[in-house]
PDB file of C-alpha atoms in Angstrom:
ATOM      1  CA  LYS A   1       0.134  -0.215   0.258  1.00 64.00           C
ATOM      2  CA  ALA A   2       1.222   3.544  -0.887  1.00 76.00           C
ATOM      3  CA  GLY A   3       1.568   5.516   2.169  1.00 93.00           C
ATOM      4  CA  VAL A   4       0.253   9.068   2.887  1.00 96.00           C
ATOM      5  CA  THR A   5       1.930  11.613   0.265  1.00 96.00           C
ATOM      6  CA  GLN A   6       1.954  15.510   0.965  1.00 97.00           C
ATOM      7  CA  THR A   7       2.372  18.069  -1.734  1.00 97.00           C
ATOM      8  CA  PRO A   8       4.692  20.197  -1.888  1.00 97.00           C
ATOM      9  CA  ARG A   9       7.137  19.405   0.775  1.00 96.00           C
ATOM     10  CA  TYR A  10       8.476  22.756   0.676  1.00 97.00           C
ATOM     11  CA  LEU A  11       7.049  26.062   0.293  1.00 96.00           C
ATOM     12  CA  ILE A  12       8.191  29.509   0.599  1.00 97.00           C
ATOM     13  CA  LYS A  13       5.566  32.281   0.661  1.00 97.00           C
ATOM     14  CA  THR A  14       5.451  35.998   2.654  1.00 97.00           C
ATOM     15  CA  ARG A  15       3.305  37.539   4.621  1.00 97.00           C
ATOM     16  CA  GLY A  16      -0.289  38.462   3.967  1.00 97.00           C
ATOM     17  CA  GLN A  17      -0.052  35.467   0.940  1.00 97.00           C
ATOM     18  CA  GLN A  18      -2.336  32.276   0.935  1.00 97.00           C
ATOM     19  CA  VAL A  19      -1.274  29.051   0.794  1.00 98.00           C
ATOM     20  CA  THR A  20      -3.014  25.302  -0.152  1.00 98.00           C
ATOM     21  CA  LEU A  21      -1.543  22.823   1.361  1.00 98.00           C
ATOM     22  CA  SER A  22      -2.469  19.004   0.020  1.00 98.00           C
ATOM     23  CA  CYS A  23      -2.874  15.121   1.216  1.00 98.00           C
ATOM     24  CA  SER A  24      -3.540  12.384  -0.582  1.00 97.00           C
ATOM     25  CA  PRO A  25      -4.617   9.228   2.563  1.00 97.00           C
ATOM     26  CA  ILE A  26      -3.922   5.726   2.168  1.00 96.00           C
ATOM     27  CA  SER A  27      -6.208   4.114   0.139  1.00 95.00           C
ATOM     28  CA  GLY A  28      -9.177   2.846   1.684  1.00 93.00           C
ATOM     29  CA  HIS A  29      -8.830   5.897   4.651  1.00 94.00           C
ATOM     30  CA  ARG A  30     -11.507   7.787   5.216  1.00 95.00           C
ATOM     31  CA  SER A  31     -10.442  10.164   8.052  1.00 94.00           C
ATOM     32  CA  VAL A  32      -7.442  12.571   7.778  1.00 96.00           C
ATOM     33  CA  SER A  33      -6.325  14.644  10.265  1.00 96.00           C
ATOM     34  CA  TRP A  34      -4.066  17.914  10.253  1.00 97.00           C
ATOM     35  CA  TYR A  35      -1.293  19.141  12.814  1.00 96.00           C
ATOM     36  CA  GLN A  36       0.945  22.146  12.999  1.00 96.00           C
ATOM     37  CA  GLN A  37       5.125  21.207  14.407  1.00 95.00           C
ATOM     38  CA  THR A  38       6.793  24.106  15.523  1.00 93.00           C
ATOM     39  CA  PRO A  39      10.239  24.041  17.928  1.00 87.00           C
ATOM     40  CA  GLY A  40       7.948  26.095  20.998  1.00 83.00           C
ATOM     41  CA  GLN A  41       4.399  24.218  20.580  1.00 84.00           C
ATOM     42  CA  GLY A  42       5.174  20.907  19.405  1.00 88.00           C
ATOM     43  CA  LEU A  43       2.834  19.280  17.531  1.00 92.00           C
ATOM     44  CA  GLN A  44      -0.793  20.869  17.462  1.00 93.00           C
ATOM     45  CA  PHE A  45      -4.188  19.395  16.437  1.00 93.00           C
ATOM     46  CA  LEU A  46      -5.613  21.412  13.221  1.00 95.00           C
ATOM     47  CA  PHE A  47      -8.846  19.848  12.335  1.00 94.00           C
ATOM     48  CA  GLU A  48     -10.276  16.368  11.583  1.00 94.00           C
ATOM     49  CA  TYR A  49     -12.196  15.551   7.959  1.00 96.00           C
ATOM     50  CA  PHE A  50     -13.988  12.274   7.871  1.00 94.00           C
ATOM     51  CA  SER A  51     -16.445  11.291   5.305  1.00 94.00           C
ATOM     52  CA  GLU A  52     -15.998  14.931   3.673  1.00 95.00           C
ATOM     53  CA  THR A  53     -17.488  16.791   7.115  1.00 95.00           C
ATOM     54  CA  GLN A  54     -14.849  18.282   9.284  1.00 94.00           C
ATOM     55  CA  ARG A  55     -15.543  16.261  12.749  1.00 92.00           C
ATOM     56  CA  ASN A  56     -13.026  17.755  14.976  1.00 89.00           C
ATOM     57  CA  LYS A  57     -11.395  20.951  15.306  1.00 91.00           C
ATOM     58  CA  GLY A  58      -8.223  22.539  16.989  1.00 91.00           C
ATOM     59  CA  ASN A  59      -8.015  25.679  18.463  1.00 91.00           C
ATOM     60  CA  PHE A  60      -6.421  27.873  15.470  1.00 95.00           C
ATOM     61  CA  PRO A  61      -8.068  30.797  13.824  1.00 96.00           C
ATOM     62  CA  GLY A  62     -10.295  30.975  11.058  1.00 95.00           C
ATOM     63  CA  ARG A  63      -7.703  31.936   8.930  1.00 97.00           C
ATOM     64  CA  PHE A  64      -6.726  28.131   9.009  1.00 98.00           C
ATOM     65  CA  SER A  65      -9.805  25.887   7.219  1.00 97.00           C
ATOM     66  CA  GLY A  66      -9.522  22.775   5.209  1.00 97.00           C
ATOM     67  CA  ARG A  67     -11.414  20.242   3.475  1.00 97.00           C
ATOM     68  CA  GLN A  68     -11.733  16.904   2.084  1.00 98.00           C
ATOM     69  CA  PHE A  69     -12.739  15.810  -1.349  1.00 97.00           C
ATOM     70  CA  SER A  70     -15.449  12.458  -2.143  1.00 95.00           C
ATOM     71  CA  ASN A  71     -12.157  10.979  -2.700  1.00 94.00           C
ATOM     72  CA  SER A  72     -10.623  11.120   0.905  1.00 95.00           C
ATOM     73  CA  ARG A  73      -7.972  13.986  -0.145  1.00 97.00           C
ATOM     74  CA  SER A  74      -7.648  16.529   1.686  1.00 98.00           C
ATOM     75  CA  GLU A  75      -6.414  20.220   1.314  1.00 98.00           C
ATOM     76  CA  MET A  76      -5.826  22.941   4.039  1.00 98.00           C
ATOM     77  CA  ASN A  77      -5.221  26.454   3.316  1.00 98.00           C
ATOM     78  CA  VAL A  78      -3.332  28.976   5.307  1.00 97.00           C
ATOM     79  CA  SER A  79      -4.852  32.899   4.649  1.00 95.00           C
ATOM     80  CA  THR A  80      -3.087  35.987   5.307  1.00 96.00           C
ATOM     81  CA  LEU A  81       0.113  34.090   6.097  1.00 97.00           C
ATOM     82  CA  GLU A  82       1.970  35.550   9.393  1.00 97.00           C
ATOM     83  CA  LEU A  83       5.817  34.999  10.423  1.00 97.00           C
ATOM     84  CA  GLY A  84       4.512  33.029  12.875  1.00 95.00           C
ATOM     85  CA  ASP A  85       2.648  30.546  10.574  1.00 97.00           C
ATOM     86  CA  SER A  86       5.922  29.127   9.579  1.00 97.00           C
ATOM     87  CA  ALA A  87       6.062  25.623  10.581  1.00 97.00           C
ATOM     88  CA  LEU A  88       5.747  21.717   9.726  1.00 97.00           C
ATOM     89  CA  TYR A  89       2.317  20.782   8.514  1.00 98.00           C
ATOM     90  CA  LEU A  90       1.683  16.899   9.072  1.00 97.00           C
ATOM     91  CA  CYS A  91      -0.962  15.087   7.116  1.00 97.00           C
ATOM     92  CA  ALA A  92      -2.028  11.847   8.855  1.00 96.00           C
ATOM     93  CA  SER A  93      -4.902   9.523   7.367  1.00 95.00           C
ATOM     94  CA  SER A  94      -6.618   6.369   9.284  1.00 92.00           C
ATOM     95  CA  SER A  95      -9.683   4.605   8.828  1.00 89.00           C
ATOM     96  CA  GLY A  96     -11.867   6.931  11.289  1.00 83.00           C
ATOM     97  CA  THR A  97     -13.934   4.084  12.734  1.00 83.00           C
ATOM     98  CA  SER A  98     -12.031   3.373  15.839  1.00 81.00           C
ATOM     99  CA  ARG A  99     -10.672   6.028  18.520  1.00 76.00           C
ATOM    100  CA  THR A 100      -7.960   3.158  18.941  1.00 80.00           C
ATOM    101  CA  ASP A 101      -6.963   3.144  14.942  1.00 83.00           C
ATOM    102  CA  THR A 102      -3.813   3.889  13.912  1.00 88.00           C
ATOM    103  CA  GLN A 103      -2.828   7.277  12.383  1.00 90.00           C
ATOM    104  CA  TYR A 104      -0.800   6.643   9.627  1.00 94.00           C
ATOM    105  CA  PHE A 105       1.301  10.420   8.751  1.00 95.00           C
ATOM    106  CA  GLY A 106       2.692  11.786   5.965  1.00 96.00           C
ATOM    107  CA  PRO A 107       6.459  13.497   6.080  1.00 95.00           C
ATOM    108  CA  GLY A 108       5.221  16.763   5.903  1.00 96.00           C
ATOM    109  CA  THR A 109       5.101  20.302   4.257  1.00 97.00           C
ATOM    110  CA  ARG A 110       7.638  22.550   5.207  1.00 97.00           C
ATOM    111  CA  LEU A 111       5.901  25.875   5.127  1.00 97.00           C
ATOM    112  CA  THR A 112       8.456  28.922   5.573  1.00 97.00           C
ATOM    113  CA  VAL A 113       6.603  32.511   5.585  1.00 97.00           C
ATOM    114  CA  LEU A 114       9.030  35.454   5.077  1.00 96.00           C
TER     115      LEU A 114
ATOM    116  CA  THR B   1       0.239  24.810  28.666  1.00 57.00           C
ATOM    117  CA  GLN B   2       0.557  21.206  27.368  1.00 68.00           C
ATOM    118  CA  LEU B   3      -2.566  18.580  28.296  1.00 84.00           C
ATOM    119  CA  LEU B   4      -0.269  15.838  28.164  1.00 92.00           C
ATOM    120  CA  GLU B   5       3.563  16.873  29.585  1.00 93.00           C
ATOM    121  CA  GLN B   6       6.342  14.885  28.691  1.00 95.00           C
ATOM    122  CA  SER B   7      10.025  14.346  30.755  1.00 95.00           C
ATOM    123  CA  PRO B   8      12.269  14.718  30.347  1.00 96.00           C
ATOM    124  CA  GLN B   9      12.492  17.440  27.372  1.00 95.00           C
ATOM    125  CA  PHE B  10      16.199  16.058  26.081  1.00 96.00           C
ATOM    126  CA  LEU B  11      18.109  12.871  26.953  1.00 97.00           C
ATOM    127  CA  SER B  12      21.646  12.544  25.754  1.00 97.00           C
ATOM    128  CA  ILE B  13      22.825   9.083  26.922  1.00 97.00           C
ATOM    129  CA  GLN B  14      25.615   6.449  26.323  1.00 97.00           C
ATOM    130  CA  GLU B  15      24.524   3.562  23.520  1.00 97.00           C
ATOM    131  CA  GLY B  16      23.669   0.689  26.601  1.00 97.00           C
ATOM    132  CA  GLU B  17      22.198   2.635  28.981  1.00 97.00           C
ATOM    133  CA  ASN B  18      18.645   2.225  30.206  1.00 97.00           C
ATOM    134  CA  LEU B  19      16.076   5.419  30.008  1.00 97.00           C
ATOM    135  CA  THR B  20      12.467   5.995  30.747  1.00 98.00           C
ATOM    136  CA  VAL B  21      10.868   8.507  29.316  1.00 98.00           C
ATOM    137  CA  TYR B  22       7.168  10.196  31.155  1.00 97.00           C
ATOM    138  CA  CYS B  23       4.316  10.776  29.887  1.00 96.00           C
ATOM    139  CA  ASN B  24       1.571  13.088  32.675  1.00 95.00           C
ATOM    140  CA  SER B  25      -1.383  14.758  32.728  1.00 94.00           C
ATOM    141  CA  SER B  26      -4.734  15.862  35.173  1.00 91.00           C
ATOM    142  CA  SER B  27      -6.829  14.799  32.353  1.00 91.00           C
ATOM    143  CA  VAL B  28      -7.801  10.620  32.048  1.00 92.00           C
ATOM    144  CA  PHE B  29      -7.296   9.138  27.936  1.00 92.00           C
ATOM    145  CA  SER B  30      -9.458   6.755  27.024  1.00 90.00           C
ATOM    146  CA  SER B  31      -6.222   5.389  24.968  1.00 91.00           C
ATOM    147  CA  LEU B  32      -3.056   6.257  25.107  1.00 94.00           C
ATOM    148  CA  GLN B  33      -0.435   6.088  21.725  1.00 94.00           C
ATOM    149  CA  TRP B  34       3.562   6.866  21.609  1.00 97.00           C
ATOM    150  CA  TYR B  35       5.261   7.453  18.110  1.00 96.00           C
ATOM    151  CA  ARG B  36       8.543   8.195  16.821  1.00 96.00           C
ATOM    152  CA  GLN B  37       9.445  10.749  14.800  1.00 95.00           C
ATOM    153  CA  GLU B  38      12.974  10.969  12.798  1.00 93.00           C
ATOM    154  CA  PRO B  39      13.927  14.474  10.880  1.00 88.00           C
ATOM    155  CA  GLY B  40      12.291  15.000   7.944  1.00 86.00           C
ATOM    156  CA  GLU B  41       9.613  12.436   8.116  1.00 90.00           C
ATOM    157  CA  GLY B  42       6.295  11.909  10.369  1.00 93.00           C
ATOM    158  CA  PRO B  43       6.040  10.347  13.629  1.00 95.00           C
ATOM    159  CA  VAL B  44       5.333   6.475  13.485  1.00 94.00           C
ATOM    160  CA  LEU B  45       3.149   4.463  15.830  1.00 94.00           C
ATOM    161  CA  LEU B  46       5.294   2.467  18.162  1.00 96.00           C
ATOM    162  CA  VAL B  47       2.019   1.317  20.714  1.00 95.00           C
ATOM    163  CA  THR B  48      -0.976   1.653  21.486  1.00 93.00           C
ATOM    164  CA  VAL B  49      -2.180   0.814  25.678  1.00 94.00           C
ATOM    165  CA  VAL B  50      -5.878   1.216  26.483  1.00 92.00           C
ATOM    166  CA  THR B  51      -6.431  -0.774  29.583  1.00 92.00           C
ATOM    167  CA  GLY B  52      -5.194   1.323  33.074  1.00 93.00           C
ATOM    168  CA  GLY B  53      -2.077  -0.779  34.535  1.00 95.00           C
ATOM    169  CA  GLU B  54      -1.664  -1.860  30.780  1.00 95.00           C
ATOM    170  CA  VAL B  55       2.375  -3.016  30.240  1.00 97.00           C
ATOM    171  CA  LYS B  56       3.295  -3.925  26.575  1.00 97.00           C
ATOM    172  CA  LYS B  57       6.767  -4.929  25.412  1.00 97.00           C
ATOM    173  CA  LEU B  58       8.135  -4.159  21.563  1.00 94.00           C
ATOM    174  CA  LYS B  59      11.743  -5.455  21.831  1.00 95.00           C
ATOM    175  CA  ARG B  60      13.325  -3.424  24.149  1.00 97.00           C
ATOM    176  CA  LEU B  61      10.939  -1.253  24.743  1.00 97.00           C
ATOM    177  CA  THR B  62       8.393  -0.847  27.085  1.00 97.00           C
ATOM    178  CA  PHE B  63       5.550   1.160  27.856  1.00 97.00           C
ATOM    179  CA  GLN B  64       3.184   1.141  30.646  1.00 97.00           C
ATOM    180  CA  PHE B  65      -0.717   2.375  30.849  1.00 96.00           C
ATOM    181  CA  GLY B  66      -1.327   4.490  34.457  1.00 95.00           C
ATOM    182  CA  ASP B  67      -4.240   2.765  36.938  1.00 95.00           C
ATOM    183  CA  ALA B  68      -5.749   5.692  36.227  1.00 95.00           C
ATOM    184  CA  ARG B  69      -4.972   6.427  32.340  1.00 94.00           C
ATOM    185  CA  LYS B  70      -3.612  10.392  32.818  1.00 94.00           C
ATOM    186  CA  ASP B  71      -0.084   8.951  32.147  1.00 95.00           C
ATOM    187  CA  SER B  72       2.235   6.825  30.904  1.00 97.00           C
ATOM    188  CA  SER B  73       6.243   5.739  30.268  1.00 97.00           C
ATOM    189  CA  LEU B  74       8.562   4.519  27.617  1.00 98.00           C
ATOM    190  CA  HIS B  75      11.183   2.303  29.330  1.00 98.00           C
ATOM    191  CA  ILE B  76      14.352   1.489  26.448  1.00 97.00           C
ATOM    192  CA  THR B  77      16.918  -1.290  27.853  1.00 97.00           C
ATOM    193  CA  ALA B  78      20.218  -1.229  26.402  1.00 97.00           C
ATOM    194  CA  ALA B  79      19.831   1.730  23.915  1.00 97.00           C
ATOM    195  CA  GLN B  80      21.423   2.470  20.545  1.00 97.00           C
ATOM    196  CA  PRO B  81      21.831   4.497  18.499  1.00 96.00           C
ATOM    197  CA  GLY B  82      19.447   2.978  16.291  1.00 95.00           C
ATOM    198  CA  ASP B  83      17.169   4.927  19.112  1.00 96.00           C
ATOM    199  CA  THR B  84      17.929   8.222  18.552  1.00 96.00           C
ATOM    200  CA  GLY B  85      14.421  10.712  17.659  1.00 96.00           C
ATOM    201  CA  LEU B  86      12.280  13.034  18.838  1.00 96.00           C
ATOM    202  CA  TYR B  87       9.419  10.588  21.099  1.00 97.00           C
ATOM    203  CA  LEU B  88       5.751  11.702  21.419  1.00 96.00           C
ATOM    204  CA  CYS B  89       2.666  10.301  23.751  1.00 96.00           C
ATOM    205  CA  ALA B  90      -0.404  11.056  22.496  1.00 94.00           C
ATOM    206  CA  GLY B  91      -3.973  10.585  23.718  1.00 92.00           C
ATOM    207  CA  ARG B  92      -7.888   9.938  23.283  1.00 89.00           C
ATOM    208  CA  MET B  93     -10.143  11.267  25.466  1.00 84.00           C
ATOM    209  CA  ASP B  94     -13.428   9.431  25.409  1.00 74.00           C
ATOM    210  CA  SER B  95     -15.319  11.676  23.549  1.00 71.00           C
ATOM    211  CA  SER B  96     -13.351  12.810  21.031  1.00 74.00           C
ATOM    212  CA  TYR B  97     -11.308  11.134  17.782  1.00 76.00           C
ATOM    213  CA  LYS B  98      -9.041  14.444  18.330  1.00 82.00           C
ATOM    214  CA  LEU B  99      -5.392  12.770  18.932  1.00 87.00           C
ATOM    215  CA  ILE B 100      -3.482  15.212  21.517  1.00 90.00           C
ATOM    216  CA  PHE B 101       0.349  15.268  21.603  1.00 93.00           C
ATOM    217  CA  GLY B 102       2.326  15.278  24.281  1.00 93.00           C
ATOM    218  CA  SER B 103       5.383  18.317  24.270  1.00 90.00           C
ATOM    219  CA  GLY B 104       7.647  15.687  22.521  1.00 94.00           C
ATOM    220  CA  THR B 105      11.251  13.876  24.388  1.00 96.00           C
ATOM    221  CA  ARG B 106      14.501  14.494  21.706  1.00 96.00           C
ATOM    222  CA  LEU B 107      16.830  11.727  22.884  1.00 97.00           C
ATOM    223  CA  LEU B 108      20.353  11.009  21.566  1.00 97.00           C
ATOM    224  CA  VAL B 109      21.906   7.523  21.860  1.00 97.00           C
ATOM    225  CA  ARG B 110      25.739   8.516  21.225  1.00 97.00           C
ATOM    226  CA  PRO B 111      27.472   5.324  19.956  1.00 95.00           C
TER     227      PRO B 111
END
């Protein structure tokens, strides 16, 4: 089985711009979660989508949004970028049907905001 | 403040030594997982524990879930350089699929 893929792997943007990140889950997985990882805050949960619906949401401002398509692929959008948005953005997929199921992580997208 | 606090934050040890990493919370978790992350990669699941008091062993790694399901520990016996990485605990509460991560423990095992 192919693993979770994320594109692009690296991205450089300037303040005020917007960015869209993409995540392709493992085939058959219906849940996709997004996380922000920074040295200071660690791994912070952004949101989770299950069958095209947002099922859980973290404590991030409305500038962070996402969506999931019918093939379970997911996109995350950040508008009006700020310097503090520089981070590694990770997505993870799982079956989404059990609270003990395994989340499989992609390699992440490293976003740098200048 | 982190819901899950890990200690220590950093650990540098010699090959062959033993170590323990702790993951503590004031909240109850229905399940707890341990992940390891290496540079340039996403975290990889090591184990899931779901029952208070549960102990699981994975070769030289021993994981324990506290009786009250508020804490967990990871013990590595005879550490090897290949154990180097960022260790993360993560938990789910009863009402949610949301996975809450701990602050992480960065381990360096020197040959």
